[in-house]
Amino acid sequence: MQRLVTRLRSVKDQFYRCRRRCFSPLPEQAASASKNEEHGVPALPRFDYSPPPYTGPTAEEILRKRKEFLSPSMFCFYKKPLNIVHGKMQYLFDENGRRYLDGFGGIATVSCGHCHPDVIQAIVNQTTNIQHSTILYLNHAIADFAEALATKMPGDLKVVFFTNSGTEANELAMMIARLYTGCQDIISLRNAYHGNAAGTMAATAMCNWKFNVVQSGVHHTQNPDPYRGAFGSDGEKYAKDVEDIIQFGTSGNVAGFIFEAIQGVGGIVELAPNYLTGVYGTIKKAGGLVIADEVQCGFARTGSNFWGFQNHGIMPDIVSMAKGIGNGIPLGAVVTTPEIANVLTRRNYFNTFGGNPVSTAAGHAVLKVIEKEKLQENAHVVGSYLKERLLSLKDKHEIIGDVRGRGLILGVELVTDWKSKTPASAETLEVMDSMKDLGVLVGKGGFYGNVFRITPPLCFNKQDADFLVDAMDYSMSKL
């Protein structure tokens, strides 16, 4: 273990050298970059880091084992799946040592950067003391992190319950709303994704993420989508549908309303202006609670604010979170007020692994890194720059129908025709594969699978943004 700690100190020193802007590439990468630039092919930004040699199984061997021993529901990106074996900040490396710019961040999960030394050190330090006991005993890691997390919340949102994932967090948030109000009806948005368990699958509103099992107690309202919605950017008109659902689909009272300020799986859809302020009053009048699902857009990702809901000027009653909270460690949380939190004392409620010392130590380290390295400011500055560059690309390529989002949670929707907005799903896959070959990884989403999801680690810089856009431009030019 001592050797591991010594190794981590070395890695930490190397990390800060990597953060300098005077990068120098590896010899073979420098030669390749020079050759690419001569032929007009975008080249990866320089990065002074060499991954350790990989001696594990090949992609073909792993794929064979996956097919034989893992669920067939597990799918891979790309025609030829990648075997990612190492990560460092905003970069990933495959089995051959090839470097890729990570524009997806493990689905908006890697906030500080891959293998950030401060987060790793916190995990190792905690693991050397105690990896797991139970919340039935005292341990400072969970209490320290809860206190730190509460300082990032507005108003009286200060009571934390830790979970292991976003699905668990949303399940708990919905249950709390139902217990507190005594009502069962919850309203969510069409095109929403809130998880894949019984309650959250009911709140999810895309058929390709829902199984034919009992799902009750949730009503789906019109999605205030400025690009594809019936009322464009008129948030107040969409909000009227929530009032109609309460009047004609419920007893007149509801448990709550759950929303993502920016829909992630749904294709990076930012809700229309003035929508949430209108809905907020309607829900309160019906006795319900407002639940902000911050699983994807929380933890400084929007840049302008720490939480996505803050961009809409409302104060939710419950906030659920996961993904970026742990920089890749399985961790989620629900934060609410002391009064609302008290409903869980009516019975015993327990989560064996929620709030374990290792995960909460990691989460606390993530908060410190975000503050120390000013990653919220970076997300705003670099994200704004990246969005401007993507918008300029829209003027050049007719296949780009919309560019949206804020900070470092951005979406690029591809269509075959601007007027009909016919999804360019096949072209999306083709461009995505081409970008991978150039060294850029992005995600995809939206109901039709035609939206690039750009959610990189928050340490992303302007050189990375330029390379991502140049790779997208080059790939689209080849269609």
mmCIF file of C-alpha atoms in Angstrom, residues 60-417:
data_model
loop_
_atom_site.group_PDB
_atom_site.id
_atom_site.type_symbol
_atom_site.label_atom_id
_atom_site.label_comp_id
_atom_site.label_asym_id
_atom_site.label_seq_id
_atom_site.Cartn_x
_atom_site.Cartn_y
_atom_site.Cartn_z
ATOM 1 C CA GLU A 60 -11.921 -8.866 -29.515
ATOM 2 C CA GLU A 61 -11.413 -11.030 -26.419
ATOM 3 C CA ILE A 62 -13.432 -8.694 -24.215
ATOM 4 C CA LEU A 63 -16.235 -8.481 -26.763
ATOM 5 C CA ARG A 64 -16.397 -12.288 -26.925
ATOM 6 C CA LYS A 65 -16.699 -12.497 -23.112
ATOM 7 C CA ARG A 66 -19.341 -9.776 -23.050
ATOM 8 C CA LYS A 67 -21.449 -11.671 -25.576
ATOM 9 C CA GLU A 68 -21.149 -14.896 -23.621
ATOM 10 C CA PHE A 69 -21.349 -13.767 -19.999
ATOM 11 C CA LEU A 70 -23.002 -10.342 -19.846
ATOM 12 C CA SER A 71 -26.559 -9.234 -20.512
ATOM 13 C CA PRO A 72 -27.417 -8.899 -24.208
ATOM 14 C CA SER A 73 -29.046 -5.575 -23.307
ATOM 15 C CA MET A 74 -25.569 -4.049 -23.052
ATOM 16 C CA PHE A 75 -24.644 -2.282 -26.271
ATOM 17 C CA CYS A 76 -21.539 -0.500 -27.530
ATOM 18 C CA PHE A 77 -20.912 2.675 -29.485
ATOM 19 C CA TYR A 78 -19.220 2.457 -32.882
ATOM 20 C CA LYS A 79 -19.007 -0.201 -35.598
ATOM 21 C CA LYS A 80 -15.746 -1.370 -34.041
ATOM 22 C CA PRO A 81 -16.106 -0.972 -30.252
ATOM 23 C CA LEU A 82 -13.288 0.766 -28.397
ATOM 24 C CA ASN A 83 -11.313 -0.896 -25.622
ATOM 25 C CA ILE A 84 -10.620 2.042 -23.299
ATOM 26 C CA VAL A 85 -7.940 1.094 -20.775
ATOM 27 C CA HIS A 86 -6.680 4.376 -19.305
ATOM 28 C CA GLY A 87 -7.748 7.957 -18.698
ATOM 29 C CA LYS A 88 -6.038 11.209 -17.784
ATOM 30 C CA MET A 89 -8.060 14.402 -17.332
ATOM 31 C CA GLN A 90 -9.952 15.111 -20.606
ATOM 32 C CA TYR A 91 -8.284 12.256 -22.508
ATOM 33 C CA LEU A 92 -8.817 8.516 -22.857
ATOM 34 C CA PHE A 93 -6.431 5.863 -24.186
ATOM 35 C CA ASP A 94 -7.177 2.582 -25.949
ATOM 36 C CA GLU A 95 -5.341 -0.735 -25.756
ATOM 37 C CA ASN A 96 -2.781 0.453 -28.316
ATOM 38 C CA GLY A 97 -2.002 3.655 -26.433
ATOM 39 C CA ARG A 98 -3.926 5.828 -28.878
ATOM 40 C CA ARG A 99 -5.272 8.997 -27.291
ATOM 41 C CA TYR A 100 -8.833 10.294 -27.657
ATOM 42 C CA LEU A 101 -10.403 13.578 -26.599
ATOM 43 C CA ASP A 102 -13.304 12.680 -24.327
ATOM 44 C CA GLY A 103 -16.262 14.841 -25.307
ATOM 45 C CA PHE A 104 -18.759 12.627 -23.480
ATOM 46 C CA GLY A 105 -17.301 12.382 -19.958
ATOM 47 C CA GLY A 106 -18.713 8.942 -19.246
ATOM 48 C CA ILE A 107 -22.223 10.338 -19.868
ATOM 49 C CA ALA A 108 -21.702 13.644 -18.018
ATOM 50 C CA THR A 109 -20.171 11.756 -15.101
ATOM 51 C CA VAL A 110 -16.487 12.718 -15.144
ATOM 52 C CA SER A 111 -16.542 16.233 -13.737
ATOM 53 C CA CYS A 112 -12.999 16.951 -12.522
ATOM 54 C CA GLY A 113 -11.205 14.874 -15.152
ATOM 55 C CA HIS A 114 -10.225 11.233 -15.487
ATOM 56 C CA CYS A 115 -8.046 9.966 -12.629
ATOM 57 C CA HIS A 116 -7.775 13.384 -11.009
ATOM 58 C CA PRO A 117 -5.002 12.956 -8.414
ATOM 59 C CA ASP A 118 -6.865 14.767 -5.620
ATOM 60 C CA VAL A 119 -9.894 12.506 -5.993
ATOM 61 C CA ILE A 120 -7.751 9.368 -6.258
ATOM 62 C CA GLN A 121 -5.761 10.385 -3.165
ATOM 63 C CA ALA A 122 -8.957 10.906 -1.161
ATOM 64 C CA ILE A 123 -10.214 7.464 -2.196
ATOM 65 C CA VAL A 124 -6.921 5.758 -1.308
ATOM 66 C CA ASN A 125 -6.603 7.575 2.021
ATOM 67 C CA GLN A 126 -10.106 6.526 3.030
ATOM 68 C CA THR A 127 -9.651 2.954 1.800
ATOM 69 C CA THR A 128 -6.514 2.510 3.892
ATOM 70 C CA ASN A 129 -8.533 3.415 7.000
ATOM 71 C CA ILE A 130 -11.907 1.761 6.413
ATOM 72 C CA GLN A 131 -13.667 0.900 3.174
ATOM 73 C CA HIS A 132 -17.109 0.120 4.544
ATOM 74 C CA SER A 133 -18.830 -0.259 7.890
ATOM 75 C CA THR A 134 -22.418 0.992 8.023
ATOM 76 C CA ILE A 135 -24.177 4.280 8.668
ATOM 77 C CA LEU A 136 -25.309 2.679 11.948
ATOM 78 C CA TYR A 137 -21.845 3.666 13.211
ATOM 79 C CA LEU A 138 -20.364 7.137 13.138
ATOM 80 C CA ASN A 139 -17.842 8.122 10.494
ATOM 81 C CA HIS A 140 -16.735 11.651 9.663
ATOM 82 C CA ALA A 141 -16.572 11.150 5.852
ATOM 83 C CA ILE A 142 -20.335 11.092 5.317
ATOM 84 C CA ALA A 143 -20.996 13.964 7.740
ATOM 85 C CA ASP A 144 -18.221 16.147 6.293
ATOM 86 C CA PHE A 145 -19.454 15.679 2.749
ATOM 87 C CA ALA A 146 -23.099 16.284 3.676
ATOM 88 C CA GLU A 147 -22.098 19.554 5.348
ATOM 89 C CA ALA A 148 -20.021 20.636 2.345
ATOM 90 C CA LEU A 149 -22.808 19.717 -0.085
ATOM 91 C CA ALA A 150 -25.358 21.669 1.951
ATOM 92 C CA THR A 151 -23.260 24.822 1.533
ATOM 93 C CA LYS A 152 -23.767 24.569 -2.244
ATOM 94 C CA MET A 153 -27.557 24.492 -1.901
ATOM 95 C CA PRO A 154 -29.798 27.579 -1.731
ATOM 96 C CA GLY A 155 -32.448 28.256 0.880
ATOM 97 C CA ASP A 156 -33.289 25.591 3.443
ATOM 98 C CA LEU A 157 -32.154 22.689 1.259
ATOM 99 C CA LYS A 158 -29.674 21.166 3.683
ATOM 100 C CA VAL A 159 -30.697 17.621 4.645
ATOM 101 C CA VAL A 160 -28.921 14.955 2.586
ATOM 102 C CA PHE A 161 -29.655 11.277 1.981
ATOM 103 C CA PHE A 162 -26.974 9.445 -0.018
ATOM 104 C CA THR A 163 -27.681 6.786 -2.632
ATOM 105 C CA ASN A 164 -25.595 4.911 -5.207
ATOM 106 C CA SER A 165 -27.044 6.235 -8.473
ATOM 107 C CA GLY A 166 -29.341 8.730 -10.127
ATOM 108 C CA THR A 167 -32.113 6.169 -10.471
ATOM 109 C CA GLU A 168 -32.014 5.500 -6.726
ATOM 110 C CA ALA A 169 -31.974 9.220 -5.987
ATOM 111 C CA ASN A 170 -35.013 9.905 -8.164
ATOM 112 C CA GLU A 171 -36.890 6.897 -6.765
ATOM 113 C CA LEU A 172 -36.329 8.269 -3.269
ATOM 114 C CA ALA A 173 -37.241 11.835 -4.263
ATOM 115 C CA MET A 174 -40.546 10.709 -5.749
ATOM 116 C CA MET A 175 -41.349 8.572 -2.724
ATOM 117 C CA ILE A 176 -40.643 11.462 -0.357
ATOM 118 C CA ALA A 177 -42.977 13.728 -2.350
ATOM 119 C CA ARG A 178 -45.749 11.140 -2.192
ATOM 120 C CA LEU A 179 -45.293 10.581 1.536
ATOM 121 C CA TYR A 180 -45.168 14.276 2.374
ATOM 122 C CA THR A 181 -48.240 15.269 0.350
ATOM 123 C CA GLY A 182 -50.316 12.127 0.801
ATOM 124 C CA CYS A 183 -50.914 12.110 -2.977
ATOM 125 C CA GLN A 184 -49.766 9.636 -5.611
ATOM 126 C CA ASP A 185 -49.920 11.682 -8.821
ATOM 127 C CA ILE A 186 -46.638 13.017 -10.150
ATOM 128 C CA ILE A 187 -46.217 15.054 -13.323
ATOM 129 C CA SER A 188 -43.144 14.729 -15.506
ATOM 130 C CA LEU A 189 -42.224 15.948 -18.964
ATOM 131 C CA ARG A 190 -42.475 14.074 -22.224
ATOM 132 C CA ASN A 191 -39.003 13.261 -23.542
ATOM 133 C CA ALA A 192 -37.730 13.018 -19.946
ATOM 134 C CA TYR A 193 -35.402 10.360 -18.571
ATOM 135 C CA HIS A 194 -35.298 9.857 -14.800
ATOM 136 C CA GLY A 195 -34.099 6.250 -14.405
ATOM 137 C CA ASN A 196 -34.926 2.621 -15.096
ATOM 138 C CA ALA A 197 -36.493 1.293 -11.893
ATOM 139 C CA ALA A 198 -40.255 0.965 -11.343
ATOM 140 C CA GLY A 199 -41.063 4.520 -10.274
ATOM 141 C CA THR A 200 -38.480 6.317 -12.372
ATOM 142 C CA MET A 201 -39.372 4.332 -15.472
ATOM 143 C CA ALA A 202 -42.903 5.631 -15.004
ATOM 144 C CA ALA A 203 -41.551 9.189 -14.889
ATOM 145 C CA THR A 204 -39.411 8.551 -17.970
ATOM 146 C CA ALA A 205 -41.313 9.453 -21.123
ATOM 147 C CA MET A 206 -39.657 7.838 -24.134
ATOM 148 C CA CYS A 207 -40.890 4.424 -25.245
ATOM 149 C CA ASN A 208 -37.404 3.188 -26.118
ATOM 150 C CA TRP A 209 -36.479 3.407 -22.411
ATOM 151 C CA LYS A 210 -39.680 1.835 -21.014
ATOM 152 C CA PHE A 211 -40.571 -1.842 -20.593
ATOM 153 C CA ASN A 212 -44.140 -3.114 -20.636
ATOM 154 C CA VAL A 213 -44.472 -3.409 -16.852
ATOM 155 C CA VAL A 214 -46.832 -1.760 -14.401
ATOM 156 C CA GLN A 215 -46.106 1.974 -14.290
ATOM 157 C CA SER A 216 -48.659 4.068 -12.472
ATOM 158 C CA GLY A 217 -49.213 7.434 -10.890
ATOM 159 C CA VAL A 218 -47.336 9.594 -13.417
ATOM 160 C CA HIS A 219 -48.774 12.011 -15.975
ATOM 161 C CA HIS A 220 -46.622 13.305 -18.835
ATOM 162 C CA THR A 221 -47.053 16.901 -19.880
ATOM 163 C CA GLN A 222 -46.039 18.659 -23.100
ATOM 164 C CA ASN A 223 -42.292 19.118 -23.396
ATOM 165 C CA PRO A 224 -41.293 22.808 -23.618
ATOM 166 C CA ASP A 225 -38.815 22.076 -26.408
ATOM 167 C CA PRO A 226 -37.885 25.334 -28.181
ATOM 168 C CA TYR A 227 -36.797 23.440 -31.316
ATOM 169 C CA ARG A 228 -39.415 20.714 -31.794
ATOM 170 C CA GLY A 229 -42.198 21.832 -29.468
ATOM 171 C CA ALA A 230 -45.595 23.053 -30.637
ATOM 172 C CA PHE A 231 -45.142 26.531 -29.128
ATOM 173 C CA GLY A 232 -41.466 27.131 -29.877
ATOM 174 C CA SER A 233 -39.853 29.145 -27.070
ATOM 175 C CA ASP A 234 -43.119 30.306 -25.477
ATOM 176 C CA GLY A 235 -42.764 28.681 -22.059
ATOM 177 C CA GLU A 236 -46.021 30.059 -20.704
ATOM 178 C CA LYS A 237 -48.101 28.234 -23.328
ATOM 179 C CA TYR A 238 -46.494 24.888 -22.463
ATOM 180 C CA ALA A 239 -47.077 25.546 -18.761
ATOM 181 C CA LYS A 240 -50.843 25.696 -19.368
ATOM 182 C CA ASP A 241 -50.810 21.948 -20.114
ATOM 183 C CA VAL A 242 -49.706 21.220 -16.529
ATOM 184 C CA GLU A 243 -52.752 23.090 -15.254
ATOM 185 C CA ASP A 244 -54.991 21.113 -17.621
ATOM 186 C CA ILE A 245 -53.536 17.768 -16.454
ATOM 187 C CA ILE A 246 -54.211 18.652 -12.821
ATOM 188 C CA GLN A 247 -57.772 19.746 -13.570
ATOM 189 C CA PHE A 248 -58.731 16.897 -15.902
ATOM 190 C CA GLY A 249 -56.403 14.028 -14.933
ATOM 191 C CA THR A 250 -56.128 14.129 -11.148
ATOM 192 C CA SER A 251 -58.190 14.808 -8.028
ATOM 193 C CA GLY A 252 -56.973 18.376 -8.127
ATOM 194 C CA ASN A 253 -54.019 17.676 -5.888
ATOM 195 C CA VAL A 254 -50.652 16.201 -6.848
ATOM 196 C CA ALA A 255 -47.569 14.851 -5.112
ATOM 197 C CA GLY A 256 -45.165 16.751 -7.278
ATOM 198 C CA PHE A 257 -43.547 17.758 -10.534
ATOM 199 C CA ILE A 258 -40.144 16.369 -11.592
ATOM 200 C CA PHE A 259 -37.966 17.931 -14.283
ATOM 201 C CA GLU A 260 -34.482 18.161 -15.749
ATOM 202 C CA ALA A 261 -33.434 21.759 -16.405
ATOM 203 C CA ILE A 262 -31.622 20.386 -19.454
ATOM 204 C CA GLN A 263 -32.851 16.995 -20.638
ATOM 205 C CA GLY A 264 -29.791 14.791 -21.093
ATOM 206 C CA VAL A 265 -30.841 11.455 -22.581
ATOM 207 C CA GLY A 266 -33.627 13.298 -24.400
ATOM 208 C CA GLY A 267 -31.064 15.163 -26.497
ATOM 209 C CA ILE A 268 -29.758 18.115 -24.437
ATOM 210 C CA VAL A 269 -33.070 19.986 -24.532
ATOM 211 C CA GLU A 270 -33.061 23.168 -22.471
ATOM 212 C CA LEU A 271 -36.546 24.039 -21.253
ATOM 213 C CA ALA A 272 -38.216 27.086 -22.805
ATOM 214 C CA PRO A 273 -37.829 30.419 -20.960
ATOM 215 C CA ASN A 274 -40.469 31.247 -18.313
ATOM 216 C CA TYR A 275 -41.767 27.672 -18.336
ATOM 217 C CA LEU A 276 -40.667 26.600 -14.874
ATOM 218 C CA THR A 277 -41.762 29.833 -13.191
ATOM 219 C CA GLY A 278 -45.257 29.282 -14.572
ATOM 220 C CA VAL A 279 -45.394 25.601 -13.615
ATOM 221 C CA TYR A 280 -44.042 26.286 -10.126
ATOM 222 C CA GLY A 281 -47.089 28.287 -9.065
ATOM 223 C CA THR A 282 -49.484 25.735 -10.550
ATOM 224 C CA ILE A 283 -47.862 22.837 -8.680
ATOM 225 C CA LYS A 284 -47.810 24.735 -5.400
ATOM 226 C CA LYS A 285 -51.486 25.594 -5.788
ATOM 227 C CA ALA A 286 -52.206 21.869 -6.185
ATOM 228 C CA GLY A 287 -50.270 21.077 -3.002
ATOM 229 C CA GLY A 288 -47.340 19.434 -4.746
ATOM 230 C CA LEU A 289 -43.572 19.534 -4.371
ATOM 231 C CA VAL A 290 -41.124 20.504 -7.107
ATOM 232 C CA ILE A 291 -38.296 18.024 -7.739
ATOM 233 C CA ALA A 292 -35.203 19.129 -9.653
ATOM 234 C CA ASP A 293 -33.377 16.213 -11.284
ATOM 235 C CA GLU A 294 -29.781 17.486 -11.419
ATOM 236 C CA VAL A 295 -28.215 14.122 -12.255
ATOM 237 C CA GLN A 296 -26.717 15.364 -15.537
ATOM 238 C CA CYS A 297 -26.641 19.153 -15.421
ATOM 239 C CA GLY A 298 -25.643 19.673 -11.787
ATOM 240 C CA PHE A 299 -22.219 20.233 -10.231
ATOM 241 C CA ALA A 300 -21.216 23.333 -12.209
ATOM 242 C CA ARG A 301 -21.738 21.774 -15.631
ATOM 243 C CA THR A 302 -23.946 24.598 -16.933
ATOM 244 C CA GLY A 303 -21.244 27.116 -16.039
ATOM 245 C CA SER A 304 -23.594 30.003 -15.315
ATOM 246 C CA ASN A 305 -24.711 28.354 -12.052
ATOM 247 C CA PHE A 306 -23.786 25.378 -9.907
ATOM 248 C CA TRP A 307 -27.235 23.818 -10.409
ATOM 249 C CA GLY A 308 -29.336 23.772 -13.569
ATOM 250 C CA PHE A 309 -32.535 24.881 -11.831
ATOM 251 C CA GLN A 310 -30.831 28.119 -10.770
ATOM 252 C CA ASN A 311 -30.831 29.206 -14.415
ATOM 253 C CA HIS A 312 -34.641 29.303 -14.246
ATOM 254 C CA GLY A 313 -35.034 31.327 -11.065
ATOM 255 C CA ILE A 314 -37.002 28.807 -8.998
ATOM 256 C CA MET A 315 -36.446 27.101 -5.636
ATOM 257 C CA PRO A 316 -37.237 23.360 -5.721
ATOM 258 C CA ASP A 317 -38.346 21.429 -2.652
ATOM 259 C CA ILE A 318 -36.203 18.385 -3.453
ATOM 260 C CA VAL A 319 -33.019 18.065 -5.517
ATOM 261 C CA SER A 320 -31.710 14.735 -6.805
ATOM 262 C CA MET A 321 -28.150 14.323 -8.049
ATOM 263 C CA ALA A 322 -25.578 11.738 -9.153
ATOM 264 C CA LYS A 323 -23.026 11.319 -11.996
ATOM 265 C CA GLY A 324 -20.718 14.358 -11.608
ATOM 266 C CA ILE A 325 -21.014 14.187 -7.824
ATOM 267 C CA GLY A 326 -18.372 11.442 -7.647
ATOM 268 C CA ASN A 327 -16.303 11.872 -10.825
ATOM 269 C CA GLY A 328 -17.051 8.237 -11.709
ATOM 270 C CA ILE A 329 -17.538 6.772 -8.228
ATOM 271 C CA PRO A 330 -21.041 5.237 -7.765
ATOM 272 C CA LEU A 331 -22.724 7.964 -5.751
ATOM 273 C CA GLY A 332 -26.007 9.821 -5.703
ATOM 274 C CA ALA A 333 -27.911 12.024 -3.282
ATOM 275 C CA VAL A 334 -31.247 13.600 -2.454
ATOM 276 C CA VAL A 335 -31.259 16.989 -0.727
ATOM 277 C CA THR A 336 -34.364 18.535 0.780
ATOM 278 C CA THR A 337 -35.562 20.644 3.705
ATOM 279 C CA PRO A 338 -35.613 19.423 7.332
ATOM 280 C CA GLU A 339 -39.421 19.462 7.367
ATOM 281 C CA ILE A 340 -39.804 17.359 4.231
ATOM 282 C CA ALA A 341 -36.949 15.006 5.192
ATOM 283 C CA ASN A 342 -38.770 14.124 8.393
ATOM 284 C CA VAL A 343 -41.282 11.928 6.529
ATOM 285 C CA LEU A 344 -38.695 9.121 6.287
ATOM 286 C CA THR A 345 -38.829 8.720 10.084
ATOM 287 C CA ARG A 346 -42.338 7.246 9.832
ATOM 288 C CA ARG A 347 -40.782 3.880 9.034
ATOM 289 C CA ASN A 348 -37.278 2.446 8.800
ATOM 290 C CA TYR A 349 -35.495 3.498 5.616
ATOM 291 C CA PHE A 350 -31.984 2.300 4.896
ATOM 292 C CA ASN A 351 -29.441 2.050 2.091
ATOM 293 C CA THR A 352 -26.583 -0.380 2.731
ATOM 294 C CA PHE A 353 -24.006 1.292 0.501
ATOM 295 C CA GLY A 354 -25.452 4.805 0.258
ATOM 296 C CA GLY A 355 -23.048 7.182 1.978
ATOM 297 C CA ASN A 356 -20.230 4.669 2.440
ATOM 298 C CA PRO A 357 -16.926 6.286 3.519
ATOM 299 C CA VAL A 358 -15.041 5.770 0.252
ATOM 300 C CA SER A 359 -17.755 7.238 -1.976
ATOM 301 C CA THR A 360 -18.405 10.229 0.268
ATOM 302 C CA ALA A 361 -14.679 10.929 0.599
ATOM 303 C CA ALA A 362 -14.514 10.992 -3.203
ATOM 304 C CA GLY A 363 -17.549 13.271 -3.437
ATOM 305 C CA HIS A 364 -16.067 15.699 -0.942
ATOM 306 C CA ALA A 365 -12.815 15.772 -2.942
ATOM 307 C CA VAL A 366 -14.802 16.534 -6.116
ATOM 308 C CA LEU A 367 -16.381 19.598 -4.495
ATOM 309 C CA LYS A 368 -12.965 20.834 -3.399
ATOM 310 C CA VAL A 369 -11.475 20.383 -6.879
ATOM 311 C CA ILE A 370 -14.382 22.216 -8.542
ATOM 312 C CA GLU A 371 -13.759 25.159 -6.226
ATOM 313 C CA LYS A 372 -9.951 25.081 -6.265
ATOM 314 C CA GLU A 373 -9.626 24.810 -10.041
ATOM 315 C CA LYS A 374 -12.569 27.138 -10.768
ATOM 316 C CA LEU A 375 -14.214 24.536 -12.973
ATOM 317 C CA GLN A 376 -17.587 26.279 -12.960
ATOM 318 C CA GLU A 377 -15.961 29.375 -14.446
ATOM 319 C CA ASN A 378 -14.104 27.178 -16.935
ATOM 320 C CA ALA A 379 -17.338 25.450 -17.946
ATOM 321 C CA HIS A 380 -18.897 28.844 -18.623
ATOM 322 C CA VAL A 381 -15.961 30.321 -20.554
ATOM 323 C CA VAL A 382 -15.005 27.249 -22.566
ATOM 324 C CA GLY A 383 -18.613 26.136 -22.989
ATOM 325 C CA SER A 384 -19.650 29.529 -24.363
ATOM 326 C CA TYR A 385 -16.708 29.470 -26.763
ATOM 327 C CA LEU A 386 -17.512 25.929 -27.870
ATOM 328 C CA LYS A 387 -21.181 26.779 -28.435
ATOM 329 C CA GLU A 388 -20.241 29.799 -30.569
ATOM 330 C CA ARG A 389 -18.002 27.627 -32.706
ATOM 331 C CA LEU A 390 -20.745 24.996 -33.070
ATOM 332 C CA LEU A 391 -23.224 27.701 -34.093
ATOM 333 C CA SER A 392 -20.807 28.860 -36.792
ATOM 334 C CA LEU A 393 -20.659 25.253 -37.972
ATOM 335 C CA LYS A 394 -24.453 25.278 -38.241
ATOM 336 C CA ASP A 395 -24.192 28.100 -40.784
ATOM 337 C CA LYS A 396 -21.835 25.961 -42.848
ATOM 338 C CA HIS A 397 -23.552 22.539 -42.743
ATOM 339 C CA GLU A 398 -27.269 22.283 -43.518
ATOM 340 C CA ILE A 399 -27.419 18.927 -41.735
ATOM 341 C CA ILE A 400 -27.164 20.767 -38.395
ATOM 342 C CA GLY A 401 -30.690 21.715 -37.404
ATOM 343 C CA ASP A 402 -30.045 23.030 -33.905
ATOM 344 C CA VAL A 403 -27.255 23.813 -31.441
ATOM 345 C CA ARG A 404 -28.349 24.133 -27.825
ATOM 346 C CA GLY A 405 -27.470 23.862 -24.157
ATOM 347 C CA ARG A 406 -25.154 25.888 -21.973
ATOM 348 C CA GLY A 407 -21.777 25.493 -20.343
ATOM 349 C CA LEU A 408 -20.361 22.059 -21.006
ATOM 350 C CA ILE A 409 -23.661 20.299 -21.609
ATOM 351 C CA LEU A 410 -24.320 20.975 -25.293
ATOM 352 C CA GLY A 411 -26.319 19.292 -28.024
ATOM 353 C CA VAL A 412 -26.061 19.313 -31.816
ATOM 354 C CA GLU A 413 -29.150 17.956 -33.594
ATOM 355 C CA LEU A 414 -28.773 16.626 -37.133
ATOM 356 C CA VAL A 415 -31.672 16.730 -39.610
ATOM 357 C CA THR A 416 -31.995 16.021 -43.308
ATOM 358 C CA ASP A 417 -34.239 19.049 -43.829
#
